[in-house]
mmCIF file with all atom_site columns, C-alpha atoms in Angstrom:
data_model
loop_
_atom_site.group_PDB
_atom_site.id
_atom_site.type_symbol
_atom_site.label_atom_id
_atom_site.label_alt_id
_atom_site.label_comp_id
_atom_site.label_asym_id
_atom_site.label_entity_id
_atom_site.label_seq_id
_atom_site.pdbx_PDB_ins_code
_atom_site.Cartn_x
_atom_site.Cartn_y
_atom_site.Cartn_z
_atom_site.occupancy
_atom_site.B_iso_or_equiv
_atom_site.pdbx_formal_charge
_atom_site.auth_seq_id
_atom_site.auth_comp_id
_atom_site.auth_asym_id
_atom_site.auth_atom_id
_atom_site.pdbx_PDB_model_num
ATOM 1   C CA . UNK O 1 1   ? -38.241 20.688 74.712 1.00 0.00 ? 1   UNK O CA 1
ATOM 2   C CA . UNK O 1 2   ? -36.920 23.582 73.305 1.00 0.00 ? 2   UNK O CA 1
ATOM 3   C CA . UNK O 1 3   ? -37.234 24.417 69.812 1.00 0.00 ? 3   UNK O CA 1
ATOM 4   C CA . UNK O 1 4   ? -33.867 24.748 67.886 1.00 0.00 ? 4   UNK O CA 1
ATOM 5   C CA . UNK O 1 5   ? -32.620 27.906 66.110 1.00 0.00 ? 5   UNK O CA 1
ATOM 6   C CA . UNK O 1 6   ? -32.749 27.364 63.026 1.00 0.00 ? 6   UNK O CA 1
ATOM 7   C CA . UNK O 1 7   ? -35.848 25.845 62.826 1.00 0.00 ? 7   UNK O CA 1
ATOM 8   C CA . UNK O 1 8   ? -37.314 28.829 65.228 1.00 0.00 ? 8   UNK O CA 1
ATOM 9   C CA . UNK O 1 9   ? -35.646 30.938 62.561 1.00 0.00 ? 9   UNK O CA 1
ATOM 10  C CA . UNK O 1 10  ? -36.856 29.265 59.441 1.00 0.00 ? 10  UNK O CA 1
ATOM 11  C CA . UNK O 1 11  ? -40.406 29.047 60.904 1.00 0.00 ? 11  UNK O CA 1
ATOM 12  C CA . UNK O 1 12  ? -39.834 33.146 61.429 1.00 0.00 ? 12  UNK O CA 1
ATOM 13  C CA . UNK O 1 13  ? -39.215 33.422 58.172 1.00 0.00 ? 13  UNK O CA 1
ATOM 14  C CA . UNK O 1 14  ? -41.624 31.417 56.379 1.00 0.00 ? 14  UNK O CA 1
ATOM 15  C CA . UNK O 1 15  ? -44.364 33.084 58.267 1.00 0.00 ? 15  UNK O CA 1
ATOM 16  C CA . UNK O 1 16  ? -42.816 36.678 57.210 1.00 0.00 ? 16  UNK O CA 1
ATOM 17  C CA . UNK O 1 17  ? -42.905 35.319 53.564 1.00 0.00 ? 17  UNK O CA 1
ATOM 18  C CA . UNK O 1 18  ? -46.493 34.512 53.794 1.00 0.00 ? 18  UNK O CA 1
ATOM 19  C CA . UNK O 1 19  ? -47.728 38.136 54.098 1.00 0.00 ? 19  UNK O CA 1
ATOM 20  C CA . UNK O 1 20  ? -45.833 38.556 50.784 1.00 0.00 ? 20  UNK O CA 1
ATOM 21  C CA . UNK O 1 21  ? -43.866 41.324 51.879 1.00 0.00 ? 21  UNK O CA 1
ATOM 22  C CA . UNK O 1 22  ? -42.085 43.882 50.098 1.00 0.00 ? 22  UNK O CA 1
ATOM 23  C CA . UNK O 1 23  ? -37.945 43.143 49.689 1.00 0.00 ? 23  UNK O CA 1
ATOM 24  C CA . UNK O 1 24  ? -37.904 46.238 51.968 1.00 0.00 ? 24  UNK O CA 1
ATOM 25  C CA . UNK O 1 25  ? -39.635 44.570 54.744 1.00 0.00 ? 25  UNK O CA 1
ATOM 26  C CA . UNK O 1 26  ? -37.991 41.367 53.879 1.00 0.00 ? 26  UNK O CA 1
ATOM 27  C CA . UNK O 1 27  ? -34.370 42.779 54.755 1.00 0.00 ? 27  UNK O CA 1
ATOM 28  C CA . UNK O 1 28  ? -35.577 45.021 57.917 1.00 0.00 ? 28  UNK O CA 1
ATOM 29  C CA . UNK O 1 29  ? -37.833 42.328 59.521 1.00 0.00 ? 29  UNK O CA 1
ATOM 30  C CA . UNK O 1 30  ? -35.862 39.060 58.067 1.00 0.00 ? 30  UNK O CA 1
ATOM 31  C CA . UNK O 1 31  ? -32.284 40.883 58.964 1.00 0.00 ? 31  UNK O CA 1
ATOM 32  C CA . UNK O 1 32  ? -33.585 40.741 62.449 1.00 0.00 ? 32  UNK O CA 1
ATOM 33  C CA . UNK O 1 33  ? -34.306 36.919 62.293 1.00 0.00 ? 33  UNK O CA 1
ATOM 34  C CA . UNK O 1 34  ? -30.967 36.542 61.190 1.00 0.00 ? 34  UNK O CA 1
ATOM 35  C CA . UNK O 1 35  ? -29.133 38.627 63.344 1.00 0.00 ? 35  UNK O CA 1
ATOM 36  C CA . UNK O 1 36  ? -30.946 36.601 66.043 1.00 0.00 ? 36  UNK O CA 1
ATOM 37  C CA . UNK O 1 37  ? -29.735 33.583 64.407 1.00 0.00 ? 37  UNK O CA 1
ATOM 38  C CA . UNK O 1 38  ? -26.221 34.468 64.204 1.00 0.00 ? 38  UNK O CA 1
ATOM 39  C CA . UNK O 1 39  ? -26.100 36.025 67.615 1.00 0.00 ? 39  UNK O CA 1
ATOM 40  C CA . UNK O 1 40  ? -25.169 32.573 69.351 1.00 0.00 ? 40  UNK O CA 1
ATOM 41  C CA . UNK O 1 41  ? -22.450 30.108 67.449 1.00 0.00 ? 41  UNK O CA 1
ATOM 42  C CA . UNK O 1 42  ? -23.494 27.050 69.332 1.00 0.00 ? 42  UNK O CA 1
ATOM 43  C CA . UNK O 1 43  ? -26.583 25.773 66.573 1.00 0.00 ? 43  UNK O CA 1
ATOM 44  C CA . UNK O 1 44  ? -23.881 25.060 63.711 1.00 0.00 ? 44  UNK O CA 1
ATOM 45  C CA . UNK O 1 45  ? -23.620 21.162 63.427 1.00 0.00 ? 45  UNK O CA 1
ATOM 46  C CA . UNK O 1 46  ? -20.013 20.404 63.009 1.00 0.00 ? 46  UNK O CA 1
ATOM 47  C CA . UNK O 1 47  ? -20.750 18.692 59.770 1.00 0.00 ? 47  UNK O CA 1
ATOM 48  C CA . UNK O 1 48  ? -21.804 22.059 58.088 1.00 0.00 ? 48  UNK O CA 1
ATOM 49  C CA . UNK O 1 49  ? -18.712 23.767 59.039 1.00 0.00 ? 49  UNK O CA 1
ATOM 50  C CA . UNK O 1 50  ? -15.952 21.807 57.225 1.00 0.00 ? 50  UNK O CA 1
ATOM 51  C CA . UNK O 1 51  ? -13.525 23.414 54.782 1.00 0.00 ? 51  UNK O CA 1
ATOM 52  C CA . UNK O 1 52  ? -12.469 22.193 51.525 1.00 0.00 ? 52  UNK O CA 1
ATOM 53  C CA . UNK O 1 53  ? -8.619  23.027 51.228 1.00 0.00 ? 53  UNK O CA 1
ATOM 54  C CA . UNK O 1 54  ? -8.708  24.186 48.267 1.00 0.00 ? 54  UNK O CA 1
ATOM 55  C CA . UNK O 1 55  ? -12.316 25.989 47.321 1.00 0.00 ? 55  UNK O CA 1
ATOM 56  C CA . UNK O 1 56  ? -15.232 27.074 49.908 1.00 0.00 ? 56  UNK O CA 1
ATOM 57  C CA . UNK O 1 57  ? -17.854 25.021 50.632 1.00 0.00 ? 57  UNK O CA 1
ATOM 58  C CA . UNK O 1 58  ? -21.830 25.889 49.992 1.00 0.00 ? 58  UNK O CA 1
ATOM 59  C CA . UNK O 1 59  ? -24.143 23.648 52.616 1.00 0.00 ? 59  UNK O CA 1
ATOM 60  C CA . UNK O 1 60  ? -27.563 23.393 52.690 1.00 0.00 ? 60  UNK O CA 1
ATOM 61  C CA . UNK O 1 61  ? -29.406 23.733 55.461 1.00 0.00 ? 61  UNK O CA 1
ATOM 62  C CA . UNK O 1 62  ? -32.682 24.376 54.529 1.00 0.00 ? 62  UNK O CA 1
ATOM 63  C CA . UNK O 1 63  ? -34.594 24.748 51.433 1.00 0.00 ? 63  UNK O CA 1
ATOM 64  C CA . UNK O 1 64  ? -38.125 26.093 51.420 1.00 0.00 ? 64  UNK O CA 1
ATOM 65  C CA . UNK O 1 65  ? -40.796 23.441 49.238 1.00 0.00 ? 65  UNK O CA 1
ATOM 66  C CA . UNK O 1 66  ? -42.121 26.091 47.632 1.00 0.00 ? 66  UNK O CA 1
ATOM 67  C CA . UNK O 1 67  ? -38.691 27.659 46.837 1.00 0.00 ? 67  UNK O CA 1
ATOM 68  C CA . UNK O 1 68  ? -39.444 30.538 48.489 1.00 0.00 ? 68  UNK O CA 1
ATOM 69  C CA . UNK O 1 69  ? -36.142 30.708 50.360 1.00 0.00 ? 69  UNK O CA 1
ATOM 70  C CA . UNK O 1 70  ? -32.942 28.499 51.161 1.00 0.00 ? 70  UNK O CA 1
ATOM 71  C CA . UNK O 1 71  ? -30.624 28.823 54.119 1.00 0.00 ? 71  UNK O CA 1
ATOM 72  C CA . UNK O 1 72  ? -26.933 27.845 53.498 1.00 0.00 ? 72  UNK O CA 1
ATOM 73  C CA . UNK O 1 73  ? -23.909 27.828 55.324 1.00 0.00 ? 73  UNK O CA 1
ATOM 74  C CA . UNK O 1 74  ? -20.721 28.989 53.486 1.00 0.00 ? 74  UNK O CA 1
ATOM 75  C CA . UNK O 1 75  ? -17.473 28.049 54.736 1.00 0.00 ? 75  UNK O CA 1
ATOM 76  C CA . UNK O 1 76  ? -14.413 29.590 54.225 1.00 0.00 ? 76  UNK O CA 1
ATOM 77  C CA . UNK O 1 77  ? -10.774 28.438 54.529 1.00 0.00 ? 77  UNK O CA 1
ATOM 78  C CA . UNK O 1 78  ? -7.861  31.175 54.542 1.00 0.00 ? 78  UNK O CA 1
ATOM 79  C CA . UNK O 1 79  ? -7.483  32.541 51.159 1.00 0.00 ? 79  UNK O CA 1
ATOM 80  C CA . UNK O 1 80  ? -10.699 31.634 49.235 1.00 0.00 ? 80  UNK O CA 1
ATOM 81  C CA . UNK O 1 81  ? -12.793 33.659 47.622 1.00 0.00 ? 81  UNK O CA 1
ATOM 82  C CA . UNK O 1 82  ? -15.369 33.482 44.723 1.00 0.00 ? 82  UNK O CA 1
ATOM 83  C CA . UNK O 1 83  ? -15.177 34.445 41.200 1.00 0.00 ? 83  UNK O CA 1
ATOM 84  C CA . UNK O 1 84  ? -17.619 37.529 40.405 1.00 0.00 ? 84  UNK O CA 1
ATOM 85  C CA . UNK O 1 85  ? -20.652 36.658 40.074 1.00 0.00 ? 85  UNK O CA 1
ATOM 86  C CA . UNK O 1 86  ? -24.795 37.071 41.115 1.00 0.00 ? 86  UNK O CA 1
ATOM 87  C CA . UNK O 1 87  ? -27.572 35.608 42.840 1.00 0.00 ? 87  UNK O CA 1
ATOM 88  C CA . UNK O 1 88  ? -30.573 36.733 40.501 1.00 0.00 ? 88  UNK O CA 1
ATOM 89  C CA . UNK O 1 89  ? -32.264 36.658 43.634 1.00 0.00 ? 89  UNK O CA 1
ATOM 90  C CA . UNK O 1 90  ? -32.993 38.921 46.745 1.00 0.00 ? 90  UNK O CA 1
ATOM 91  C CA . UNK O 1 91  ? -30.083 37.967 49.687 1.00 0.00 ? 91  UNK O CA 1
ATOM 92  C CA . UNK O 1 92  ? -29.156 38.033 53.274 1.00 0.00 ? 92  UNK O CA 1
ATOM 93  C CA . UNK O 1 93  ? -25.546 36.947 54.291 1.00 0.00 ? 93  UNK O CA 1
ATOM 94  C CA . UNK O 1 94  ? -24.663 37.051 58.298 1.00 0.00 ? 94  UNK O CA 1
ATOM 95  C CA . UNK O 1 95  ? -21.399 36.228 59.694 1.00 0.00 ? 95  UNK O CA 1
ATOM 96  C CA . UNK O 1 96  ? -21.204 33.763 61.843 1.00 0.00 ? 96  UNK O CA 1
ATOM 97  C CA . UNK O 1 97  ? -17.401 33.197 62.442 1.00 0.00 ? 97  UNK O CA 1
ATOM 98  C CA . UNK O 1 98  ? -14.511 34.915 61.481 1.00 0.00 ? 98  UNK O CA 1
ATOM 99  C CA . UNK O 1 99  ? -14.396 37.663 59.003 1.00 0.00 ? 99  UNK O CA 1
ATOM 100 C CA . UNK O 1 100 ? -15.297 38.050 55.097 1.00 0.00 ? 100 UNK O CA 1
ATOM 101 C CA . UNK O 1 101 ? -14.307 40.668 52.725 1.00 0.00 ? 101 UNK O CA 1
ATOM 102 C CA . UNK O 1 102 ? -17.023 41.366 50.119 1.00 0.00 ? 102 UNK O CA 1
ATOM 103 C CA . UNK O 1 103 ? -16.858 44.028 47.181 1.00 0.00 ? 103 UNK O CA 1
ATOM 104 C CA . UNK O 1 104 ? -20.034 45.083 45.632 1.00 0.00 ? 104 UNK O CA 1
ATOM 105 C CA . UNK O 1 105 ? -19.629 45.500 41.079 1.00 0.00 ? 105 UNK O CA 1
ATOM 106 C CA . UNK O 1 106 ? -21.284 47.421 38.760 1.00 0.00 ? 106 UNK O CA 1
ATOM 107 C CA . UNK O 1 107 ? -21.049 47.298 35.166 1.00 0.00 ? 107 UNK O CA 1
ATOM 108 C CA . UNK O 1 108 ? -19.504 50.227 33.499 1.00 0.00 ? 108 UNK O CA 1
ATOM 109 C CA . UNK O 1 109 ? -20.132 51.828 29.914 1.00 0.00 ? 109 UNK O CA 1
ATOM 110 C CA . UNK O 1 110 ? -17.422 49.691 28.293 1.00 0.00 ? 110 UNK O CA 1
ATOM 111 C CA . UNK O 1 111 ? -19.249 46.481 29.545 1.00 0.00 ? 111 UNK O CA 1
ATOM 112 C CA . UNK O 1 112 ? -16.756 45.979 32.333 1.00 0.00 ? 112 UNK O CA 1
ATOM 113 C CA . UNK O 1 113 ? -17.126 45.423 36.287 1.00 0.00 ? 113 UNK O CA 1
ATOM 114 C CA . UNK O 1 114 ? -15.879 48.407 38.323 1.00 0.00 ? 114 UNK O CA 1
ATOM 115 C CA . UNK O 1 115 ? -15.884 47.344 42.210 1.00 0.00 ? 115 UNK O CA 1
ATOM 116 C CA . UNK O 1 116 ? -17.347 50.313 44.522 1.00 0.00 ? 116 UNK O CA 1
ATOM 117 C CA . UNK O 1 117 ? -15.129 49.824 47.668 1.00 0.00 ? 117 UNK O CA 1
ATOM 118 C CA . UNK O 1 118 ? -14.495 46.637 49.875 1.00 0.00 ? 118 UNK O CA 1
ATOM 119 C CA . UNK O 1 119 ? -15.911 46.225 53.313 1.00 0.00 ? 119 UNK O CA 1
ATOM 120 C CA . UNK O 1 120 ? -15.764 43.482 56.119 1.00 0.00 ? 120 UNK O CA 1
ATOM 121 C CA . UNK O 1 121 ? -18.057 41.448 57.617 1.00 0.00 ? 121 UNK O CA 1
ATOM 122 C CA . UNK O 1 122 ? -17.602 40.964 61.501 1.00 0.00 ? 122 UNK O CA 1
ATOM 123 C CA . UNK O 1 123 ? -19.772 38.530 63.526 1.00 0.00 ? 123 UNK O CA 1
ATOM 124 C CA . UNK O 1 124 ? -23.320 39.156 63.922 1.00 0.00 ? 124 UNK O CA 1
ATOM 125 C CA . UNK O 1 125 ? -23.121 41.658 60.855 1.00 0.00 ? 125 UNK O CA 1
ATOM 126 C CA . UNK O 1 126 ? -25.747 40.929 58.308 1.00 0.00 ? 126 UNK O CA 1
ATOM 127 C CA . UNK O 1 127 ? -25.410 42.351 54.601 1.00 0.00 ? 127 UNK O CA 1
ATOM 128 C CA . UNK O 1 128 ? -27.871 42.073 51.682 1.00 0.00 ? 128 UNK O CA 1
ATOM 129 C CA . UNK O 1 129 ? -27.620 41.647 47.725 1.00 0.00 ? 129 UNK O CA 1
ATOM 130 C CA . UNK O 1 130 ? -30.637 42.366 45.421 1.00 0.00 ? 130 UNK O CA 1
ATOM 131 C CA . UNK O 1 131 ? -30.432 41.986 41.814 1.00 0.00 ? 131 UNK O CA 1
ATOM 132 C CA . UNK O 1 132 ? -32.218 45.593 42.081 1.00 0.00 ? 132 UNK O CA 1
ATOM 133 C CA . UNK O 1 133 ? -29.903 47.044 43.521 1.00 0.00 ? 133 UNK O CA 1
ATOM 134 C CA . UNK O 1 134 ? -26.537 45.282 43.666 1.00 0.00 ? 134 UNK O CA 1
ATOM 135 C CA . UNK O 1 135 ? -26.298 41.900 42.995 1.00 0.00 ? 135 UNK O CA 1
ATOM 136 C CA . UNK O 1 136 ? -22.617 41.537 41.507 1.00 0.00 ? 136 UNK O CA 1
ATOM 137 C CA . UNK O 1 137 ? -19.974 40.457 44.121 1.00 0.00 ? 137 UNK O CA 1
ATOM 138 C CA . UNK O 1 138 ? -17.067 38.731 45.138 1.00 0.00 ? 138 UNK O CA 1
ATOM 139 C CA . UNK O 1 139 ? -16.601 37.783 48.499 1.00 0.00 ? 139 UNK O CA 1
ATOM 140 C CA . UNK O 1 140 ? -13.516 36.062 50.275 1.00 0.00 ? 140 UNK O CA 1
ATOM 141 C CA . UNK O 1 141 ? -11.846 34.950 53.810 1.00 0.00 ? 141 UNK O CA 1
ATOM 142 C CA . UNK O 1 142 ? -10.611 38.213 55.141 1.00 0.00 ? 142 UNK O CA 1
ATOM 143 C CA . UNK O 1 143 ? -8.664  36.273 57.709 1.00 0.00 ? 143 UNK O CA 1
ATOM 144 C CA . UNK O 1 144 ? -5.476  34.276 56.367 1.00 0.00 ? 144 UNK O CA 1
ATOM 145 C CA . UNK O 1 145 ? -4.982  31.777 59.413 1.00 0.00 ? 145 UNK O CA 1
ATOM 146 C CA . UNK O 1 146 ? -8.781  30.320 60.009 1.00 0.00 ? 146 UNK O CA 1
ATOM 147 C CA . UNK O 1 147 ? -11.685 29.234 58.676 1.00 0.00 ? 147 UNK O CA 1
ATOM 148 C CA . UNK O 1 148 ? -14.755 31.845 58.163 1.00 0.00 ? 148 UNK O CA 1
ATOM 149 C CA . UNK O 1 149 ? -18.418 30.431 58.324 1.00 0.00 ? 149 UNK O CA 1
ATOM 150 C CA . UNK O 1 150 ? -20.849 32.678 56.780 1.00 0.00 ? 150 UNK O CA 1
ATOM 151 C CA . UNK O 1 151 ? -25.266 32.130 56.925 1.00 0.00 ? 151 UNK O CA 1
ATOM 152 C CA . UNK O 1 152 ? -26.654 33.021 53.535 1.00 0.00 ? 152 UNK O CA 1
ATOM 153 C CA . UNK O 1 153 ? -30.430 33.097 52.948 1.00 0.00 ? 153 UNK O CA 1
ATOM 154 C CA . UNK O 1 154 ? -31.730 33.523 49.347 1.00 0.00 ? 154 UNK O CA 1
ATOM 155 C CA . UNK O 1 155 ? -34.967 34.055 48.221 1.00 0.00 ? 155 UNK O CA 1
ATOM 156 C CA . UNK O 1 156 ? -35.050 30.807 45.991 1.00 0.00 ? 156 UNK O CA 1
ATOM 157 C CA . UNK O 1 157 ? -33.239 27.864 46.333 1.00 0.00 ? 157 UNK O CA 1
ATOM 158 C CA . UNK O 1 158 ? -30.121 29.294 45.266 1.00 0.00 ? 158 UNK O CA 1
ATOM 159 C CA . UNK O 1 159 ? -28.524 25.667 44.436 1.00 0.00 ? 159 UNK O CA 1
ATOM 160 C CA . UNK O 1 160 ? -30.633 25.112 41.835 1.00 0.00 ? 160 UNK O CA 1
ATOM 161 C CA . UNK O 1 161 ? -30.814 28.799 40.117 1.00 0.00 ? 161 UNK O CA 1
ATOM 162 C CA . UNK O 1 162 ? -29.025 29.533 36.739 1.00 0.00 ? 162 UNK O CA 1
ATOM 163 C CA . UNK O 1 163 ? -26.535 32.147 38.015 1.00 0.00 ? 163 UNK O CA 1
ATOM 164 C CA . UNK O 1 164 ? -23.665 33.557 36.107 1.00 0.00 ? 164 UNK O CA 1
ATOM 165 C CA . UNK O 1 165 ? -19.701 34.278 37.024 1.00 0.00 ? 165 UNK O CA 1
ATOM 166 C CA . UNK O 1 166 ? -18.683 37.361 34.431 1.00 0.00 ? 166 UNK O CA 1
ATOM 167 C CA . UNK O 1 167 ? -14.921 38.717 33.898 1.00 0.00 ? 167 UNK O CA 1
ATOM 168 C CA . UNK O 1 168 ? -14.491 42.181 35.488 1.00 0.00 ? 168 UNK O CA 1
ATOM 169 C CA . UNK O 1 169 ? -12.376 43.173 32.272 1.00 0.00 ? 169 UNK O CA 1
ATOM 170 C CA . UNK O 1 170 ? -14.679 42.000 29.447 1.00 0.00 ? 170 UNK O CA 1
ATOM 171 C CA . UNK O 1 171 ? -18.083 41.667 31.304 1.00 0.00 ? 171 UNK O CA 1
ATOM 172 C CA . UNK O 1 172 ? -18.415 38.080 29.374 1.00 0.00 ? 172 UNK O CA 1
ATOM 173 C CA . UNK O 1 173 ? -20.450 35.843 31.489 1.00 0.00 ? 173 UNK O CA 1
ATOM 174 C CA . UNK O 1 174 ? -20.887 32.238 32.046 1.00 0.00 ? 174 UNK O CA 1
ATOM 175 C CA . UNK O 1 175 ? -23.483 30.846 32.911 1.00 0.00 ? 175 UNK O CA 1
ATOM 176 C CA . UNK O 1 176 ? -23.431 28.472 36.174 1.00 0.00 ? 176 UNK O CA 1
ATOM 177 C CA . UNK O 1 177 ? -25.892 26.345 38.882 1.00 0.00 ? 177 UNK O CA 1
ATOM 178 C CA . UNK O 1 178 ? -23.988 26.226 42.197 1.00 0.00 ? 178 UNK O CA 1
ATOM 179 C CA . UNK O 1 179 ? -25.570 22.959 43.521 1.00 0.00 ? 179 UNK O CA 1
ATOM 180 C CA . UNK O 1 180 ? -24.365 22.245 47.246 1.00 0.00 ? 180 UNK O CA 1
ATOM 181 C CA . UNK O 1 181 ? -21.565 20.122 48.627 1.00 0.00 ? 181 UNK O CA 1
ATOM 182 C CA . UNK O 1 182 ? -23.570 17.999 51.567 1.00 0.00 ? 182 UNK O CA 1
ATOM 183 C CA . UNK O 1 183 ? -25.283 14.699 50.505 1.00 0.00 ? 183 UNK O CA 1
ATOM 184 C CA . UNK O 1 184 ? -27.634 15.437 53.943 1.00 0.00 ? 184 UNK O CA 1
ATOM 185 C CA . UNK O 1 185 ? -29.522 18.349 55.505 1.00 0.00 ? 185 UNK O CA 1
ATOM 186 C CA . UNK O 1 186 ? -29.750 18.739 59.343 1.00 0.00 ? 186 UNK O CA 1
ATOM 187 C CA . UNK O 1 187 ? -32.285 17.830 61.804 1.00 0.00 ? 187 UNK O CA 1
ATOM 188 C CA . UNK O 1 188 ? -34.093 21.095 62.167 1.00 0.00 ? 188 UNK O CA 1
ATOM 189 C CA . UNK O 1 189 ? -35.799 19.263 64.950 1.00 0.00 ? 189 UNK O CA 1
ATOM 190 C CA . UNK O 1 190 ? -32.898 18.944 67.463 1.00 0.00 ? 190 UNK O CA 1
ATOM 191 C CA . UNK O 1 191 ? -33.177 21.493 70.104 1.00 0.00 ? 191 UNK O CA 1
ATOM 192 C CA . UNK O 1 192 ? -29.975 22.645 69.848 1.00 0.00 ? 192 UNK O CA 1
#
């Protein structure tokens, strides 16, 4: 039987996490788990792909017991995007379908949020956030006729973490925990 990807990749990871690796060597080594991940669309259970139509939708698909990492599935449908916001944790986002359009913030000396450029995501890219580096984004659908399904991995279970959304004019935060919108995780142990 063969094993399925995600578990193959979560079982990659978990074993990379073990050696308690720099973040460095988390995003070169896990980046290439991902990538091989997101290489193939066919793993996705339809269930975990569904958009909301009127806000994108956070799944879980895995979440470490230790909290050392969670694996999510965001889905996209044409027009959403989320408020600015951070992780407070290190990040890996690969594109699985479609397209996303993420700008990186930084806080300026008047206390507000200055984006530093846009870019896309295509399929197969993989991009990372760190809050020591740049944690402050927003990220929408770049495509305004389909649904976009993005893999995040965070190095916590990023469901349960105390994040904040902040105003780009005022830098005044709020404080927020994401939770997930699936009542059920997937069968790592199907061999798809």
């Amino acid at each position: 039987m063969q094993e399925g990807k995600l578990l193959s990749f979560v079982k990659g990871l978990a074993s990379l996490l073990e050696t308690n690796p720099s973040e460095e060597i988390i995003f070169s080594k896990g980046k290439k788990l991902l990538e091989n991940l997101i290489a193939f669309d066919d793993w996705l259970p339809e269930e975990f792909c569904k958009p909301h139509p009127q806000y994108y939708q956070q799944y879980l698909l895995y979440a470490d017991p230790l909290d050392r990492f969670s694996v999510v599935s965001f889905v996209w449908g044409p027009g959403q995007k989320t408020p600015l916001h951070n992780h407070t944790v290190w990040g890996m986002i690969g594109q699985l379908r479609g397209q996303e359009r993420s700008a990186n913030y930084y806080r300026q000396s008047d206390g507000s949020y200055q984006a530093d450029g846009a870019f896309i995501c295509e399929p197969g890219q993989v991009v990372t956030v760190s809050p020591d580096t740049h944690d402050i984004h927003v990220v929408e659908n770049a495509l305004s006729d389909q649904t976009s399904i993005s893999i995040h991995v965070y190095g916590g279970n990023i469901g349960r973490i105390e994040r904040a959304v902040f105003d780009p004019i005022t830098g005044s935060e709020k404080l927020f925990i994401s939770g997930y919108a699936n009542s059920v995780t997937p069968n790592l142990w199907n061999a798809a």
